[in-house]
CSV table of C-alpha atoms and ligand atoms in Angstrom, one decimal:
chain,number,residue,atom,x,y,z
R,1,MET,CA,18.6,-22.0,13.4
R,2,THR,CA,21.7,-19.9,12.5
R,3,GLN,CA,23.3,-17.2,14.5
R,4,PRO,CA,23.9,-13.8,12.8
R,5,PRO,CA,27.5,-12.4,12.6
R,6,THR,CA,28.4,-10.7,15.8
R,7,SER,CA,28.7,-7.4,14.0
R,8,GLN,CA,24.9,-7.1,13.9
R,9,ARG,CA,24.9,-7.1,17.7
R,10,HIS,CA,27.7,-4.5,17.8
R,11,ALA,CA,25.3,-2.1,15.9
R,12,LEU,CA,22.9,-2.2,18.9
R,13,ALA,CA,22.6,0.8,21.2
R,14,GLU,CA,24.8,0.9,24.3
R,15,PRO,CA,22.8,0.2,27.5
R,16,ALA,CA,21.9,3.6,29.0
R,17,ARG,CA,23.0,2.8,32.6
R,18,THR,CA,25.9,0.6,33.8
R,19,GLN,CA,27.0,2.4,37.0
R,20,ALA,CA,25.7,1.7,40.5
R,21,PHE,CA,23.0,3.9,41.8
R,22,ILE,CA,23.7,5.0,45.4
R,23,GLY,CA,22.1,7.8,47.4
R,24,GLY,CA,20.5,9.3,44.3
R,25,ALA,CA,23.7,9.4,42.2
R,26,TRP,CA,25.4,7.2,39.6
R,27,ARG,CA,28.6,5.8,40.8
R,28,ALA,CA,31.6,4.3,38.9
R,29,THR,CA,33.6,1.7,40.8
R,30,ALA,CA,37.2,0.6,40.7
R,31,SER,CA,36.3,-2.6,39.0
R,32,THR,CA,33.6,-3.8,36.6
R,33,PHE,CA,32.2,-7.1,35.5
R,34,GLU,CA,30.9,-8.2,32.1
R,35,VAL,CA,27.4,-8.9,31.0
R,36,ARG,CA,27.4,-11.2,28.0
R,37,ASP,CA,24.7,-12.0,25.5
R,38,PRO,CA,23.6,-15.7,25.7
R,39,TRP,CA,22.9,-15.6,22.0
R,40,ASP,CA,26.5,-15.3,20.9
R,41,ARG,CA,28.5,-14.5,24.1
R,42,SER,CA,29.2,-11.0,22.8
R,43,LEU,CA,29.8,-8.2,25.3
R,44,VAL,CA,26.6,-6.3,26.2
R,45,ALA,CA,28.1,-4.0,28.9
R,46,ARG,CA,30.7,-3.6,31.6
R,47,VAL,CA,28.9,-2.9,34.8
R,48,ALA,CA,30.0,-1.4,38.1
R,49,ASP,CA,31.1,-4.0,40.6
R,50,VAL,CA,30.3,-2.8,44.1
R,51,GLY,CA,31.8,-4.1,47.3
R,52,GLU,CA,31.4,-3.8,51.1
R,53,ALA,CA,32.2,0.0,51.2
R,54,GLU,CA,29.4,0.9,48.8
R,55,ALA,CA,27.0,-1.5,50.6
R,56,ARG,CA,27.7,0.3,53.9
R,57,GLU,CA,27.2,3.6,52.2
R,58,ALA,CA,23.9,2.5,50.6
R,59,ALA,CA,22.7,1.3,54.0
R,60,ASP,CA,23.4,4.8,55.5
R,61,HIS,CA,21.5,6.4,52.7
R,62,ALA,CA,18.6,4.0,53.0
R,63,VAL,CA,18.3,4.7,56.7
R,64,THR,CA,18.4,8.5,56.2
R,65,ALA,CA,15.9,8.4,53.3
R,66,PHE,CA,13.6,6.2,55.4
R,67,ALA,CA,13.1,9.0,58.0
R,68,THR,CA,11.4,11.1,55.3
R,69,TRP,CA,9.9,8.5,52.9
R,70,SER,CA,8.1,6.7,55.7
R,71,ARG,CA,6.3,10.0,56.5
R,72,THR,CA,5.6,11.0,53.0
R,73,SER,CA,1.9,11.1,52.3
R,74,ALA,CA,0.2,8.2,50.7
R,75,TRP,CA,-1.0,10.5,47.9
R,76,GLU,CA,2.6,11.7,47.1
R,77,LYS,CA,4.0,8.2,47.1
R,78,SER,CA,1.2,7.0,44.9
R,79,ALA,CA,1.8,9.8,42.4
R,80,ILE,CA,5.5,9.0,42.1
R,81,LEU,CA,4.7,5.3,41.6
R,82,ARG,CA,2.2,6.2,39.0
R,83,ARG,CA,4.7,8.3,37.1
R,84,TRP,CA,7.2,5.4,37.3
R,85,PHE,CA,4.5,3.1,35.9
R,86,ASP,CA,4.0,5.5,32.9
R,87,ALA,CA,7.8,5.7,32.4
R,88,ILE,CA,8.3,1.9,32.4
R,89,LEU,CA,5.6,1.5,29.7
R,90,ALA,CA,7.0,4.3,27.7
R,91,HIS,CA,10.3,2.4,27.6
R,92,GLU,CA,8.8,-1.0,26.9
R,93,GLY,CA,10.8,-1.6,23.7
R,94,GLU,CA,14.1,-0.6,25.2
R,95,LEU,CA,13.7,-2.6,28.4
R,96,ALA,CA,12.6,-5.7,26.3
R,97,GLU,CA,15.6,-5.4,24.0
R,98,LEU,CA,17.9,-5.1,27.0
R,99,MET,CA,16.3,-8.2,28.5
R,100,ALA,CA,16.7,-10.2,25.3
R,101,ARG,CA,20.4,-9.3,25.3
R,102,GLU,CA,21.2,-9.8,28.9
R,103,MET,CA,19.4,-13.1,29.4
R,104,GLY,CA,18.1,-14.4,26.1
R,105,LYS,CA,14.4,-14.0,26.7
R,106,PRO,CA,12.7,-13.7,23.2
R,107,VAL,CA,11.9,-10.0,22.7
R,108,THR,CA,8.1,-10.5,22.2
R,109,GLU,CA,7.9,-12.4,25.5
R,110,ALA,CA,10.2,-9.8,27.1
R,111,ARG,CA,7.7,-7.1,26.1
R,112,GLY,CA,5.1,-9.1,27.9
R,113,GLU,CA,7.3,-9.2,31.0
R,114,VAL,CA,7.8,-5.4,30.9
R,115,LYS,CA,4.0,-4.9,30.9
R,116,TYR,CA,3.8,-7.5,33.8
R,117,ALA,CA,6.5,-5.6,35.6
R,118,ALA,CA,4.7,-2.3,35.1
R,119,GLY,CA,1.5,-3.9,36.4
R,120,PHE,CA,3.0,-4.3,39.9
R,121,VAL,CA,3.9,-0.6,39.9
R,122,GLU,CA,0.4,0.4,38.8
R,123,TYR,CA,-1.3,-1.9,41.4
R,124,TYR,CA,0.9,-0.6,44.3
R,125,ALA,CA,0.5,3.0,43.2
R,126,GLU,CA,-3.2,2.4,43.9
R,127,GLU,CA,-2.8,0.3,47.0
R,128,ALA,CA,-0.5,3.0,48.6
R,129,LYS,CA,-3.6,4.9,49.4
R,130,ARG,CA,-5.3,2.0,51.1
R,131,ILE,CA,-2.9,1.2,53.9
R,132,HIS,CA,-4.9,1.6,57.0
R,133,GLY,CA,-5.2,0.0,60.5
R,134,GLU,CA,-8.3,-1.1,62.3
R,135,THR,CA,-10.4,-0.3,65.4
R,136,ILE,CA,-10.9,-3.2,67.8
R,137,PRO,CA,-13.9,-3.3,70.2
R,138,SER,CA,-13.0,-3.2,73.9
R,139,GLN,CA,-14.8,-4.9,76.7
R,140,PHE,CA,-14.1,-1.8,78.9
R,141,ALA,CA,-16.0,1.5,78.4
R,142,HIS,CA,-12.8,3.5,79.3
R,143,LYS,CA,-10.6,2.0,76.7
R,144,ARG,CA,-10.1,2.5,72.9
R,145,LEU,CA,-8.1,0.0,70.9
R,146,HIS,CA,-6.7,0.4,67.4
R,147,THR,CA,-3.9,-0.6,65.1
R,148,ASN,CA,-1.5,1.4,62.9
R,149,LEU,CA,0.3,-0.1,59.9
R,150,LYS,CA,4.0,1.0,59.8
R,151,PRO,CA,6.6,0.4,57.2
R,152,VAL,CA,9.1,-2.3,58.4
R,153,GLY,CA,12.1,-0.1,57.6
R,154,PRO,CA,14.9,-0.2,55.0
R,155,VAL,CA,14.8,-3.4,52.9
R,156,TYR,CA,17.5,-5.5,51.2
R,157,ALA,CA,16.1,-7.1,48.0
R,158,ILE,CA,17.9,-9.8,46.0
R,159,THR,CA,16.4,-10.6,42.5
R,160,PRO,CA,16.9,-13.4,40.0
R,161,TRP,CA,18.0,-13.4,36.4
R,162,ASN,CA,14.9,-15.1,34.9
R,163,PHE,CA,12.6,-12.1,35.3
R,164,PRO,CA,15.0,-9.1,35.2
R,165,ALA,CA,12.2,-6.5,35.4
R,166,ALA,CA,9.1,-8.2,37.0
R,167,MET,CA,10.9,-9.6,40.0
R,168,VAL,CA,12.3,-6.1,40.6
R,169,THR,CA,9.0,-4.3,40.6
R,170,ARG,CA,7.2,-7.2,42.4
R,171,LYS,CA,9.4,-6.5,45.4
R,172,VAL,CA,10.3,-2.8,45.1
R,173,ALA,CA,6.9,-1.3,44.2
R,174,PRO,CA,5.1,-2.7,47.3
R,175,ALA,CA,8.0,-1.8,49.5
R,176,LEU,CA,8.0,1.8,48.3
R,177,ALA,CA,4.2,2.0,48.5
R,178,ALA,CA,4.5,0.9,52.2
R,179,GLY,CA,7.0,3.6,52.9
R,180,CYS,CA,10.1,1.5,53.0
R,181,THR,CA,13.4,2.3,51.3
R,182,VAL,CA,15.0,-0.4,49.2
R,183,ILE,CA,18.6,-1.5,48.4
R,184,LEU,CA,18.4,-3.9,45.4
R,185,LYS,CA,21.1,-6.4,44.4
R,186,PRO,CA,20.1,-7.7,40.9
R,187,ALA,CA,21.4,-11.0,39.6
R,188,GLU,CA,24.9,-10.7,38.2
R,189,ALA,CA,23.7,-12.0,34.8
R,190,THR,CA,21.0,-9.3,34.5
R,191,PRO,CA,21.8,-6.0,36.2
R,192,LEU,CA,20.8,-3.8,33.1
R,193,ASN,CA,17.1,-3.8,33.5
R,194,ALA,CA,17.4,-3.1,37.2
R,195,LEU,CA,19.7,-0.1,36.5
R,196,ARG,CA,17.3,1.3,33.9
R,197,LEU,CA,14.3,0.8,36.2
R,198,VAL,CA,16.0,2.8,39.0
R,199,ASP,CA,16.9,5.4,36.5
R,200,LEU,CA,13.2,5.7,35.5
R,201,TRP,CA,12.3,5.8,39.2
R,202,GLN,CA,14.6,8.8,39.7
R,203,GLN,CA,13.1,10.5,36.6
R,204,ALA,CA,9.6,9.9,38.0
R,205,GLY,CA,10.6,11.9,41.1
R,206,GLY,CA,11.7,9.1,43.4
R,207,PRO,CA,13.8,10.9,46.2
R,208,PRO,CA,17.5,10.0,46.7
R,209,GLY,CA,18.1,7.0,48.8
R,210,THR,CA,14.6,5.5,48.4
R,211,PHE,CA,15.7,3.0,45.8
R,212,GLN,CA,19.3,2.1,45.2
R,213,VAL,CA,20.8,-0.6,43.0
R,214,LEU,CA,24.1,-2.3,43.8
R,215,PRO,CA,25.3,-4.5,40.9
R,216,CYS,CA,28.1,-6.9,41.8
R,217,LEU,CA,29.7,-10.1,40.5
R,218,ASP,CA,30.1,-11.7,43.9
R,219,PRO,CA,27.0,-11.2,46.1
R,220,VAL,CA,28.6,-12.5,49.3
R,221,PRO,CA,30.4,-9.4,50.6
R,222,VAL,CA,27.5,-7.0,49.8
R,223,SER,CA,24.9,-9.4,51.3
R,224,ARG,CA,27.1,-9.9,54.4
R,225,VAL,CA,27.1,-6.2,55.1
R,226,LEU,CA,23.4,-5.7,54.6
R,227,ILE,CA,22.2,-8.8,56.3
R,228,ASN,CA,24.4,-8.1,59.4
R,229,ASP,CA,23.2,-4.5,59.6
R,230,ALA,CA,20.5,-4.4,62.2
R,231,ARG,CA,19.1,-1.2,60.6
R,232,ILE,CA,18.0,-3.1,57.5
R,233,ARG,CA,14.8,-4.6,58.8
R,234,LYS,CA,13.7,-6.9,55.9
R,235,LEU,CA,15.3,-9.3,53.5
R,236,THR,CA,13.3,-10.3,50.4
R,237,PHE,CA,14.9,-12.9,48.0
R,238,THR,CA,13.8,-14.8,44.9
R,239,GLY,CA,16.1,-17.7,43.9
R,240,SER,CA,17.1,-21.2,44.7
R,241,THR,CA,15.9,-23.1,47.8
R,242,GLU,CA,19.6,-23.8,48.7
R,243,VAL,CA,20.5,-20.1,48.8
R,244,GLY,CA,17.2,-19.1,50.4
R,245,MET,CA,17.9,-21.5,53.3
R,246,ARG,CA,21.3,-20.0,53.8
R,247,LEU,CA,19.9,-16.5,53.8
R,248,TYR,CA,17.2,-17.6,56.3
R,249,GLY,CA,19.9,-18.6,58.8
R,250,GLN,CA,22.0,-15.5,58.2
R,251,ALA,CA,19.0,-13.2,58.7
R,252,ALA,CA,18.2,-14.7,62.1
R,253,THR,CA,20.9,-12.8,63.9
R,254,THR,CA,19.3,-9.5,63.2
R,255,MET,CA,15.7,-10.9,63.3
R,256,LYS,CA,14.8,-9.5,59.9
R,257,ARG,CA,11.4,-9.9,58.4
R,258,LEU,CA,11.8,-12.4,55.5
R,259,SER,CA,10.1,-13.1,52.2
R,260,LEU,CA,11.6,-16.1,50.3
R,261,GLU,CA,10.3,-17.0,46.8
R,262,LEU,CA,12.2,-20.3,46.1
R,263,GLY,CA,12.2,-23.2,43.8
R,264,GLY,CA,9.3,-25.3,42.6
R,265,HIS,CA,8.6,-28.6,40.8
R,266,ALA,CA,5.2,-28.0,39.3
R,267,PRO,CA,2.9,-31.0,38.5
R,268,PHE,CA,0.6,-30.5,35.6
R,269,ILE,CA,-2.3,-33.0,35.8
R,270,VAL,CA,-4.5,-33.7,32.7
R,271,CYS,CA,-7.6,-35.6,33.8
R,272,ALA,CA,-9.5,-37.9,31.5
R,273,ASP,CA,-12.3,-35.4,31.1
R,274,ALA,CA,-10.0,-32.5,30.2
R,275,ASP,CA,-10.3,-30.3,27.0
R,276,ILE,CA,-7.2,-31.8,25.4
R,277,ASP,CA,-6.6,-29.0,22.9
R,278,ALA,CA,-6.8,-26.4,25.6
R,279,ALA,CA,-4.5,-28.5,27.9
R,280,VAL,CA,-2.0,-28.9,25.1
R,281,ALA,CA,-1.9,-25.2,24.4
R,282,GLN,CA,-1.6,-24.3,28.1
R,283,VAL,CA,1.0,-26.9,29.0
R,284,ALA,CA,3.1,-25.6,26.1
R,285,ALA,CA,2.7,-22.0,27.3
R,286,SER,CA,3.6,-23.0,30.9
R,287,LYS,CA,6.4,-25.3,30.0
R,288,PHE,CA,8.2,-23.4,27.3
R,289,ARG,CA,7.7,-19.8,28.6
R,290,ASN,CA,11.2,-18.3,29.0
R,291,ALA,CA,12.6,-21.6,27.6
R,292,GLY,CA,11.4,-23.4,30.8
R,293,GLN,CA,13.4,-21.1,33.0
R,294,THR,CA,10.6,-20.1,35.5
R,295,CYS,CA,9.9,-21.4,39.0
R,296,VAL,CA,6.2,-22.1,38.1
R,297,CYS,CA,6.6,-23.9,34.8
R,298,ALA,CA,5.3,-27.4,34.4
R,299,ASN,CA,8.0,-29.9,35.5
R,300,ARG,CA,6.0,-33.1,35.6
R,301,ILE,CA,3.1,-33.7,33.2
R,302,TYR,CA,0.7,-36.4,34.5
R,303,VAL,CA,-1.7,-37.4,31.8
R,304,HIS,CA,-4.6,-39.8,32.5
R,305,SER,CA,-4.0,-43.1,30.6
R,306,ASP,CA,-7.4,-42.8,28.7
R,307,VAL,CA,-6.2,-39.6,27.0
R,308,HIS,CA,-2.4,-40.1,27.1
R,309,ASP,CA,-1.9,-41.0,23.4
R,310,ALA,CA,-4.2,-38.3,22.1
R,311,PHE,CA,-2.5,-35.7,24.4
R,312,VAL,CA,1.0,-36.8,23.4
R,313,ALA,CA,0.2,-36.7,19.6
R,314,ARG,CA,-1.2,-33.2,19.8
R,315,PHE,CA,1.5,-32.0,22.2
R,316,LEU,CA,4.3,-33.1,19.9
R,317,LEU,CA,2.8,-31.1,17.0
R,318,ALA,CA,2.7,-28.0,19.3
R,319,VAL,CA,6.3,-28.5,20.4
R,320,GLU,CA,7.6,-29.2,16.9
R,321,GLY,CA,6.0,-25.9,15.8
R,322,LEU,CA,7.9,-23.8,18.4
R,323,ARG,CA,10.2,-21.3,16.7
R,324,VAL,CA,13.7,-21.4,18.2
R,325,GLY,CA,16.1,-18.6,17.3
R,326,ASP,CA,17.5,-15.1,17.9
R,327,PRO,CA,15.9,-13.5,20.9
R,328,LEU,CA,15.9,-10.2,19.1
R,329,ASP,CA,13.7,-11.6,16.3
R,330,PRO,CA,10.0,-10.9,17.2
R,331,ALA,CA,9.0,-14.2,15.8
R,332,THR,CA,11.2,-16.3,18.2
R,333,GLN,CA,9.5,-18.3,20.9
R,334,ILE,CA,12.5,-20.1,22.4
R,335,GLY,CA,15.8,-18.4,23.0
R,336,PRO,CA,19.1,-19.7,24.4
R,337,LEU,CA,19.4,-20.8,28.0
R,338,VAL,CA,21.0,-18.1,30.2
R,339,ASN,CA,24.5,-19.7,30.3
R,340,GLY,CA,26.5,-22.9,30.0
R,341,ASP,CA,25.7,-24.0,33.6
R,342,ALA,CA,22.0,-23.9,32.8
R,343,LEU,CA,22.6,-25.9,29.6
R,344,ASP,CA,24.7,-28.5,31.5
R,345,LYS,CA,21.9,-29.1,34.0
R,346,VAL,CA,19.3,-29.7,31.2
R,347,VAL,CA,21.7,-32.0,29.4
R,348,SER,CA,22.4,-34.0,32.5
R,349,HIS,CA,18.6,-34.4,33.3
R,350,VAL,CA,17.8,-35.6,29.8
R,351,ASP,CA,20.8,-37.9,29.7
R,352,ASP,CA,19.9,-39.4,33.1
R,353,ALA,CA,16.3,-40.0,32.0
R,354,ARG,CA,17.4,-41.6,28.7
R,355,ALA,CA,19.8,-43.8,30.6
R,356,GLY,CA,16.9,-44.9,32.9
R,357,GLY,CA,14.8,-45.9,29.9
R,358,ALA,CA,12.9,-42.7,29.0
R,359,LYS,CA,12.0,-42.1,25.4
R,360,VAL,CA,12.9,-38.8,23.7
R,361,LEU,CA,10.0,-38.1,21.3
R,362,VAL,CA,11.3,-34.8,20.1
R,363,GLY,CA,14.4,-32.7,20.8
R,364,GLY,CA,16.9,-34.2,23.3
R,365,ALA,CA,19.9,-32.3,22.0
R,366,THR,CA,21.7,-29.0,22.2
R,367,SER,CA,21.4,-26.9,19.1
R,368,GLY,CA,24.4,-24.6,19.2
R,369,GLY,CA,25.6,-22.1,21.9
R,370,SER,CA,23.5,-22.5,25.0
R,371,PHE,CA,20.4,-23.5,23.0
R,372,TYR,CA,18.6,-26.7,24.0
R,373,ALA,CA,15.9,-28.0,21.6
R,374,PRO,CA,12.3,-28.1,23.0
R,375,THR,CA,12.1,-31.7,24.2
R,376,VAL,CA,9.3,-34.2,25.1
R,377,LEU,CA,10.1,-37.3,27.1
R,378,THR,CA,7.8,-40.3,27.9
R,379,GLY,CA,8.5,-43.4,30.0
R,380,VAL,CA,9.7,-41.1,32.9
R,381,ARG,CA,9.9,-42.9,36.3
R,382,GLY,CA,10.5,-42.1,39.9
R,383,GLY,CA,14.2,-41.8,40.9
R,384,MET,CA,15.1,-39.9,37.7
R,385,LYS,CA,16.8,-36.5,38.3
R,386,ILE,CA,14.2,-34.8,36.2
R,387,LEU,CA,11.5,-35.7,38.8
R,388,GLU,CA,13.6,-34.6,41.8
R,389,GLU,CA,15.3,-31.4,40.8
R,390,GLU,CA,14.1,-28.3,38.9
R,391,THR,CA,15.3,-28.7,35.3
R,392,PHE,CA,14.9,-25.0,34.4
R,393,GLY,CA,14.9,-25.8,30.7
R,394,PRO,CA,12.7,-26.7,27.8
R,395,VAL,CA,12.1,-30.3,28.6
R,396,ALA,CA,8.6,-31.8,29.2
R,397,PRO,CA,8.5,-35.2,30.9
R,398,ILE,CA,5.2,-37.0,30.5
R,399,LEU,CA,3.9,-39.6,33.0
R,400,THR,CA,0.6,-41.5,33.1
R,401,PHE,CA,-1.9,-42.1,35.9
R,402,THR,CA,-5.3,-43.8,36.3
R,403,ASP,CA,-6.6,-42.7,39.6
R,404,GLU,CA,-7.1,-39.3,41.2
R,405,ALA,CA,-5.8,-40.3,44.7
R,406,GLU,CA,-2.7,-41.8,43.1
R,407,VAL,CA,-1.8,-38.7,41.1
R,408,LEU,CA,-2.4,-36.4,44.1
R,409,ARG,CA,-0.1,-38.5,46.2
R,410,ALA,CA,2.6,-38.3,43.4
R,411,ALA,CA,2.0,-34.6,42.9
R,412,ASN,CA,2.5,-33.9,46.6
R,413,ASN,CA,5.4,-36.2,47.1
R,414,VAL,CA,8.1,-33.5,46.8
R,415,PRO,CA,9.7,-31.2,49.3
R,416,VAL,CA,8.6,-28.1,47.4
R,417,GLY,CA,5.1,-26.6,46.8
R,418,LEU,CA,5.0,-23.5,44.6
R,419,ALA,CA,2.6,-24.1,41.7
R,420,ALA,CA,0.4,-27.0,40.5
R,421,TYR,CA,-2.0,-27.3,37.6
R,422,VAL,CA,-5.1,-29.4,37.0
R,423,TRP,CA,-7.0,-29.9,33.7
R,424,THR,CA,-10.6,-31.1,34.1
R,425,ARG,CA,-14.2,-30.1,33.1
R,426,ASP,CA,-15.6,-31.5,36.4
R,427,LEU,CA,-16.2,-28.7,38.9
R,428,GLY,CA,-16.3,-31.1,41.9
R,429,ARG,CA,-12.9,-32.6,40.9
R,430,ALA,CA,-11.5,-29.2,40.4
R,431,TYR,CA,-12.4,-28.2,44.0
R,432,ARG,CA,-11.4,-31.5,45.4
R,433,MET,CA,-8.0,-31.6,43.7
R,434,SER,CA,-7.1,-27.9,44.3
R,435,GLU,CA,-7.9,-28.4,48.1
R,436,ALA,CA,-5.8,-31.6,48.2
R,437,LEU,CA,-2.7,-30.1,46.5
R,438,ASP,CA,0.0,-28.8,48.9
R,439,TYR,CA,0.9,-25.9,46.7
R,440,GLY,CA,0.7,-22.1,47.2
R,441,ILE,CA,-0.7,-21.6,43.6
R,442,VAL,CA,-3.1,-23.8,41.7
R,443,GLY,CA,-4.1,-23.2,38.1
R,444,ILE,CA,-7.4,-24.9,37.2
R,445,ASN,CA,-7.5,-25.1,33.4
R,446,ASP,CA,-5.0,-22.2,33.6
R,447,GLY,CA,-1.3,-22.6,32.8
R,448,VAL,CA,-0.3,-19.0,33.5
R,449,PRO,CA,-2.1,-17.9,36.7
R,450,ALA,CA,0.3,-15.2,38.0
R,451,THR,CA,-0.9,-11.6,38.0
R,452,PRO,CA,0.0,-8.5,40.0
R,453,GLN,CA,-3.2,-8.5,42.2
R,454,ALA,CA,-3.0,-12.1,43.2
R,455,PRO,CA,-0.8,-13.8,45.8
R,456,PHE,CA,2.4,-15.5,44.5
R,457,GLY,CA,4.4,-17.8,46.7
R,458,GLY,CA,4.8,-21.4,47.9
R,459,VAL,CA,4.7,-23.7,50.9
R,460,LYS,CA,7.3,-26.2,52.2
R,461,ASN,CA,10.7,-25.6,50.7
R,462,SER,CA,9.3,-23.1,48.2
R,463,GLY,CA,9.6,-20.4,50.7
R,464,LEU,CA,7.9,-17.9,53.0
R,465,GLY,CA,5.4,-15.1,52.4
R,466,ARG,CA,3.6,-13.9,49.3
R,467,GLU,CA,4.2,-11.3,46.7
R,468,GLY,CA,1.5,-9.6,44.7
R,469,GLY,CA,-1.9,-8.3,45.8
R,470,HIS,CA,-2.5,-6.9,49.3
R,471,TRP,CA,-0.5,-9.9,50.7
R,472,GLY,CA,2.6,-8.5,49.0
R,473,LEU,CA,2.1,-5.1,50.6
R,474,HIS,CA,1.7,-6.5,54.1
R,475,GLU,CA,5.0,-8.2,53.8
R,476,PHE,CA,6.5,-4.7,54.2
R,477,LEU,CA,4.2,-3.5,57.0
R,478,ASP,CA,4.4,-4.0,60.8
R,479,VAL,CA,1.2,-3.9,62.9
R,480,GLN,CA,1.3,-1.6,65.8
R,481,TYR,CA,-1.4,-2.0,68.4
R,482,VAL,CA,-2.4,1.0,70.5
R,483,SER,CA,-4.5,0.8,73.6
R,484,THR,CA,-5.8,4.1,75.0
R,485,VAL,CA,-7.4,4.7,78.4
R,486,ILE,CA,-9.7,7.6,77.8
R,487,GLY,CA,-10.5,8.1,81.6
T,501,LIG,C1,9.1,-17.0,38.6
T,501,LIG,O1,9.2,-18.0,37.9
T,501,LIG,O2,10.0,-16.8,39.5
T,501,LIG,C2,8.0,-16.0,38.4
T,501,LIG,C3,7.0,-16.5,37.4
T,501,LIG,C4,5.8,-15.5,37.3
T,501,LIG,O3,5.8,-14.5,38.0
T,501,LIG,O4,4.9,-15.8,36.5
């Protein structure tokens, strides 16, 4: 893998939008911050760096716009969302290239993410027309009981860098469909997709103040203003458990509705009766997607001792065949990690495992810049960092097991519970194991289960609430109960 001269990157188009988007207008700020390309650290853009004053202003606009947007007909909201969906798909190539440059996601995979992101907008454009309350039977002839569903109010959304488009639309589309207005703070590493997405929302006819984007290098002042503002009724966050717990506490003082999509440590269990070729292909897809930088990717691969050697032999071939390289090359499968801190964490996990006696079968080294070679480890044991913290990198630790109850105990023995995977051809085992796993998402013979119409979220320290499907919409709706005496 060699890196091209930086001049090739300089020939790329300037990102279309780098200012903040407040109250329906683009806004320059006194200071800016840099977005750098993880491939070669070249400058991609200087982006507006908003602070407390802009956050206060955005809150005022969100409150004003809510008065109208919350009363806009479902059909009108749906039509704007549908036009936004069309616009996102029409800009798939541009958004994917931006994503490859701002966070190093290989451009072919990034195109997949743009389609996934658009899928949330399409789904919620349809669901906007299906928000309705219920009638409830009364024991009294003179009473009628019913519920209304009402938008919770203006929302503050904080999105992560690992899915710069899909995590934006997974939060913003249901909020807008519900009739909420949204202030979004994108991750400081990846504000460019978010800014282009709000640009397309405006072009689709999204009214001023309905969706605003506040890029900033230091999220603390902006978050302080918006979390302390009692008019902002909901906080939705995707990121680390540590930050999520802090936000949970801060949001208590204004009693906000909360959605927290936090970290995971996914077990991937390959039973003795599994289709080994399919399991190998899917564990590679799950583990090495986004260079292992997803909350749901396999973190611990438990392989039954009867099939361990066959699995490992075939898995090694798959991993050795992965193409590492320039994220802008359509053939690349593994790009650089997002930054040096991400690389340091991966290095420390592999070094710790090696020191504890794990064997590195392939990889196990950096390969220039923030690249880490796709790595397979065996001989991994309890107490190693890699089994206790999310690695967020292209490292596959393999463990063995012999007994179903034993592997379920090991799989559940972590404080998080986002996604788990089981490979088996036995239907009874599939049901038994999925029911016994303390996880919000279970893939049975499926390494990539997330899709816009299904619930995504975890239990325990993996967070609160669900995104996607009708569950994701109801996170932005309050139930109002009305009891009427008709005389
Ligand atoms: C995540 O890792 O945060 C999202 C993964 C997905 O939506 O598939």
